[in-house]
Amino acid sequence: MNNKFVLVGGVVVVLGVLFMTVVVWVAAIGAAKGERSNLQAAETSPETAASSTTPQEKQEDNLQAAETSPETTTSPTSQEKQEAPGDAASEVTCAVDQACDLGVSSVTVTSVQQTPTVKTLGETLEGNFVVVEFDYTYGGNAPVDVDQPTFRLTDQDGNTYSLNSKATIYYGNSNDRSLVYETVQPGVTTPGTAIFQVAPEAAGFTLLVVDLVSPQENKSARIPL
């Protein structure tokens, strides 16, 4: 009788050891699968995907951001402030090819062209465009991100035109003159572009310029083109 109890007890012990071995083995397999999944996720992380973005994909992203930027969704009061930044006392008049001091930063218009087409990466835009190329020098002490230039264009009849986001972004990316959703460095001159679509008979243009970083805190400028 005692021998039977000993035999049964031994079987129970063996089964217990086997059960614990199976549990440890299953847990080890699960941990290995988890590590493999984490490794695969890291290999396809957004940082890796972002590094493969093409110039055309970048300009599409910038255009989408421009279409939903605060400038297109602000209240009429805010838009009026953007169209006429600063007051008369803080406004200066500059000329093409002249460095225009806005306070902290400066803008120099280097080229002006009126054209019926704007050629970009893979697309030619048609219409009546005024293409303004400029250089921007940020006078701060640290890198800063900029949005769309809040420049305006007026003609001799008093009409005011806003920036054509699509043409500006596409042309800037195609010609290495993009200052839309870019980072500017202190003291470094960065090339930019502002393109406006105007009426066919429009003439006698003046560019209304504000600082790209702090338009309300610095001077504005009028630049006859």
Short mmCIF file of C-alpha atoms in Angstrom, two decimals:
data_model
loop_
_atom_site.label_atom_id
_atom_site.label_comp_id
_atom_site.label_asym_id
_atom_site.label_seq_id
_atom_site.Cartn_x
_atom_site.Cartn_y
_atom_site.Cartn_z
CA MET A 1 0.00 0.00 0.00
CA ASN A 2 2.82 2.38 0.91
CA ASN A 3 4.59 1.51 -2.32
CA LYS A 4 1.51 2.53 -4.30
CA PHE A 5 1.38 5.91 -2.59
CA VAL A 6 5.07 6.45 -3.27
CA LEU A 7 4.59 5.53 -6.93
CA VAL A 8 1.61 7.86 -7.33
CA GLY A 9 3.50 10.68 -5.62
CA GLY A 10 6.44 10.21 -7.93
CA VAL A 11 4.19 10.38 -10.98
CA VAL A 12 2.60 13.59 -9.69
CA VAL A 13 6.02 15.16 -9.18
CA VAL A 14 7.13 14.21 -12.68
CA LEU A 15 3.93 15.60 -14.21
CA GLY A 16 4.39 18.81 -12.23
CA VAL A 17 7.93 19.23 -13.53
CA LEU A 18 6.78 18.60 -17.10
CA PHE A 19 3.95 21.14 -16.71
CA MET A 20 6.31 23.85 -15.43
CA THR A 21 8.72 23.10 -18.29
CA VAL A 22 5.92 23.58 -20.84
CA VAL A 23 4.84 26.86 -19.19
CA VAL A 24 8.39 28.25 -19.30
CA TRP A 25 8.80 27.14 -22.92
CA VAL A 26 5.54 28.82 -24.01
CA ALA A 27 6.50 32.05 -22.20
CA ALA A 28 9.89 32.09 -23.92
CA ILE A 29 8.26 31.68 -27.36
CA GLY A 30 5.86 34.55 -26.60
CA ALA A 31 8.69 36.85 -25.54
CA ALA A 32 10.65 36.04 -28.70
CA LYS A 33 7.64 36.85 -30.88
CA GLY A 34 7.17 40.16 -29.04
CA GLU A 35 10.80 41.16 -29.61
CA ARG A 36 10.49 40.23 -33.30
CA SER A 37 7.34 42.39 -33.64
CA ASN A 38 9.03 45.35 -31.95
CA LEU A 39 12.03 45.02 -34.26
CA GLN A 40 9.80 44.97 -37.34
CA ALA A 41 7.90 48.03 -36.09
CA ALA A 42 11.16 49.91 -35.51
CA GLU A 43 12.36 49.05 -39.03
CA THR A 44 9.20 50.65 -40.51
CA SER A 45 8.96 53.61 -38.11
CA PRO A 46 7.79 57.06 -39.36
CA GLU A 47 11.36 58.38 -39.07
CA THR A 48 12.56 55.83 -41.65
CA ALA A 49 9.58 56.45 -43.89
CA ALA A 50 10.06 60.23 -43.74
CA SER A 51 13.65 59.93 -44.91
CA SER A 52 12.46 58.51 -48.25
CA THR A 53 10.13 61.45 -49.05
CA THR A 54 10.63 62.70 -52.61
CA PRO A 55 10.69 66.42 -53.55
CA GLN A 56 7.30 66.05 -55.25
CA GLU A 57 5.80 64.44 -52.13
CA LYS A 58 7.26 67.25 -50.03
CA GLN A 59 5.67 69.97 -52.16
CA GLU A 60 2.33 68.13 -52.05
CA ASP A 61 2.58 68.03 -48.24
CA ASN A 62 3.43 71.74 -48.13
CA LEU A 63 0.53 72.58 -50.42
CA GLN A 64 -1.88 70.60 -48.25
CA ALA A 65 -0.58 72.39 -45.17
CA ALA A 66 -0.92 75.76 -46.91
CA GLU A 67 -4.54 75.05 -47.84
CA THR A 68 -5.37 74.45 -44.16
CA SER A 69 -3.07 77.09 -42.67
CA PRO A 70 -4.36 79.71 -40.19
CA GLU A 71 -4.22 82.35 -42.93
CA THR A 72 -7.14 80.68 -44.74
CA THR A 73 -9.18 80.11 -41.58
CA THR A 74 -8.67 83.32 -39.59
CA SER A 75 -11.45 85.76 -38.90
CA PRO A 76 -11.93 88.86 -41.11
CA THR A 77 -10.35 91.02 -38.41
CA SER A 78 -7.16 88.93 -38.45
CA GLN A 79 -7.06 88.97 -42.25
CA GLU A 80 -7.34 92.75 -42.29
CA LYS A 81 -4.37 92.93 -39.92
CA GLN A 82 -2.35 90.67 -42.21
CA GLU A 83 -3.24 92.70 -45.30
CA ALA A 84 -2.13 95.94 -43.64
CA PRO A 85 0.43 94.97 -40.97
CA GLY A 86 1.88 97.62 -38.73
CA ASP A 87 0.99 101.30 -38.96
CA ALA A 88 2.10 104.15 -41.20
CA ALA A 89 4.86 105.15 -38.77
CA SER A 90 6.48 101.70 -38.97
CA GLU A 91 6.25 101.37 -42.77
CA VAL A 92 9.29 101.93 -44.97
CA THR A 93 9.71 102.21 -48.73
CA CYS A 94 12.44 100.26 -50.49
CA ALA A 95 13.52 99.47 -54.05
CA VAL A 96 14.28 96.31 -55.99
CA ASP A 97 17.84 95.06 -55.28
CA GLN A 98 17.90 97.12 -52.07
CA ALA A 99 18.12 95.45 -48.65
CA CYS A 100 14.92 96.41 -46.85
CA ASP A 101 15.41 96.64 -43.07
CA LEU A 102 12.30 95.39 -41.26
CA GLY A 103 13.79 95.74 -37.79
CA VAL A 104 15.09 92.34 -36.75
CA SER A 105 15.28 90.91 -40.27
CA SER A 106 15.74 92.13 -43.83
CA VAL A 107 14.26 91.34 -47.26
CA THR A 108 15.85 92.05 -50.64
CA VAL A 109 13.79 91.66 -53.82
CA THR A 110 16.22 90.34 -56.42
CA SER A 111 13.99 89.60 -59.43
CA VAL A 112 10.51 90.41 -60.73
CA GLN A 113 8.88 88.76 -63.72
CA GLN A 114 5.37 88.90 -65.18
CA THR A 115 4.62 85.67 -67.03
CA PRO A 116 1.67 83.65 -68.43
CA THR A 117 3.10 80.34 -67.16
CA VAL A 118 4.90 78.98 -64.12
CA LYS A 119 6.94 75.83 -64.73
CA THR A 120 7.26 73.41 -61.81
CA LEU A 121 8.16 69.79 -61.14
CA GLY A 122 6.04 67.84 -63.61
CA GLU A 123 3.48 70.61 -64.18
CA THR A 124 3.12 73.96 -65.93
CA LEU A 125 0.62 76.40 -64.40
CA GLU A 126 -1.11 78.82 -66.77
CA GLY A 127 -2.55 82.26 -66.00
CA ASN A 128 -1.27 85.78 -65.38
CA PHE A 129 1.45 85.63 -62.76
CA VAL A 130 3.88 88.01 -61.11
CA VAL A 131 6.91 86.04 -59.88
CA VAL A 132 8.92 87.79 -57.16
CA GLU A 133 12.24 86.30 -56.05
CA PHE A 134 13.74 87.62 -52.83
CA ASP A 135 16.40 86.94 -50.21
CA TYR A 136 15.47 86.83 -46.53
CA THR A 137 17.95 87.26 -43.69
CA TYR A 138 16.70 86.41 -40.21
CA GLY A 139 18.24 88.54 -37.47
CA GLY A 140 17.31 86.43 -34.45
CA ASN A 141 19.67 84.27 -32.41
CA ALA A 142 18.23 80.76 -32.95
CA PRO A 143 16.72 78.70 -35.79
CA VAL A 144 13.01 79.26 -36.37
CA ASP A 145 10.33 77.72 -38.60
CA VAL A 146 8.44 79.95 -41.04
CA ASP A 147 5.05 79.49 -42.68
CA GLN A 148 3.84 81.09 -45.92
CA PRO A 149 5.05 84.64 -46.61
CA THR A 150 2.15 86.96 -45.78
CA PHE A 151 3.14 89.32 -48.58
CA ARG A 152 0.54 91.18 -50.67
CA LEU A 153 0.66 92.73 -54.15
CA THR A 154 -1.24 95.83 -55.26
CA ASP A 155 -1.71 97.28 -58.75
CA GLN A 156 -2.16 100.83 -60.01
CA ASP A 157 -5.96 100.48 -59.81
CA GLY A 158 -5.87 99.73 -56.09
CA ASN A 159 -6.53 95.99 -56.37
CA THR A 160 -4.83 93.74 -53.81
CA TYR A 161 -3.68 90.19 -54.56
CA SER A 162 -2.77 87.45 -52.08
CA LEU A 163 -0.10 84.79 -52.47
CA ASN A 164 -0.81 81.91 -54.88
CA SER A 165 0.19 79.05 -52.59
CA LYS A 166 0.33 76.31 -55.23
CA ALA A 167 2.49 78.27 -57.67
CA THR A 168 4.75 79.57 -54.88
CA ILE A 169 5.36 76.14 -53.35
CA TYR A 170 5.85 74.30 -56.66
CA TYR A 171 8.15 76.97 -58.13
CA GLY A 172 10.13 77.28 -54.90
CA ASN A 173 10.75 73.54 -54.65
CA SER A 174 11.66 73.29 -58.35
CA ASN A 175 14.17 76.15 -58.17
CA ASP A 176 15.57 75.67 -54.66
CA ARG A 177 13.90 78.90 -53.52
CA SER A 178 11.33 77.55 -51.07
CA LEU A 179 10.62 79.54 -47.93
CA VAL A 180 7.28 77.89 -47.17
CA TYR A 181 7.32 75.68 -44.07
CA GLU A 182 11.10 75.82 -43.86
CA THR A 183 13.61 76.49 -41.08
CA VAL A 184 15.72 79.65 -41.28
CA GLN A 185 19.01 80.10 -39.46
CA PRO A 186 20.08 83.32 -37.69
CA GLY A 187 22.19 85.59 -39.88
CA VAL A 188 21.95 83.26 -42.89
CA THR A 189 20.48 84.65 -46.12
CA THR A 190 17.86 82.28 -47.52
CA PRO A 191 16.33 82.55 -51.04
CA GLY A 192 12.55 82.66 -51.33
CA THR A 193 9.74 83.21 -53.83
CA ALA A 194 6.33 84.88 -53.76
CA ILE A 195 4.01 84.33 -56.74
CA PHE A 196 0.74 86.18 -57.33
CA GLN A 197 -1.95 85.52 -59.93
CA VAL A 198 -3.24 88.87 -61.20
CA ALA A 199 -5.83 90.22 -63.61
CA PRO A 200 -4.79 90.15 -67.30
CA GLU A 201 -4.76 93.95 -67.60
CA ALA A 202 -3.11 94.61 -64.22
CA ALA A 203 0.00 96.83 -64.14
CA GLY A 204 1.96 99.15 -61.87
CA PHE A 205 2.63 96.71 -59.05
CA THR A 206 3.81 97.35 -55.49
CA LEU A 207 4.85 94.56 -53.14
CA LEU A 208 3.74 94.84 -49.51
CA VAL A 209 6.34 93.06 -47.37
CA VAL A 210 6.32 91.96 -43.74
CA ASP A 211 8.74 89.96 -41.62
CA LEU A 212 8.33 86.19 -42.07
CA VAL A 213 8.83 85.39 -38.38
CA SER A 214 7.18 88.26 -36.46
CA PRO A 215 5.12 90.37 -38.89
CA GLN A 216 3.23 92.26 -36.18
CA GLU A 217 6.32 93.14 -34.13
CA ASN A 218 8.52 94.49 -36.94
CA LYS A 219 8.26 97.10 -39.68
CA SER A 220 6.44 96.56 -42.96
CA ALA A 221 7.68 97.78 -46.33
CA ARG A 222 6.38 98.90 -49.71
CA ILE A 223 8.52 97.96 -52.70
CA PRO A 224 7.49 99.35 -56.12
CA LEU A 225 8.23 96.68 -58.73
#
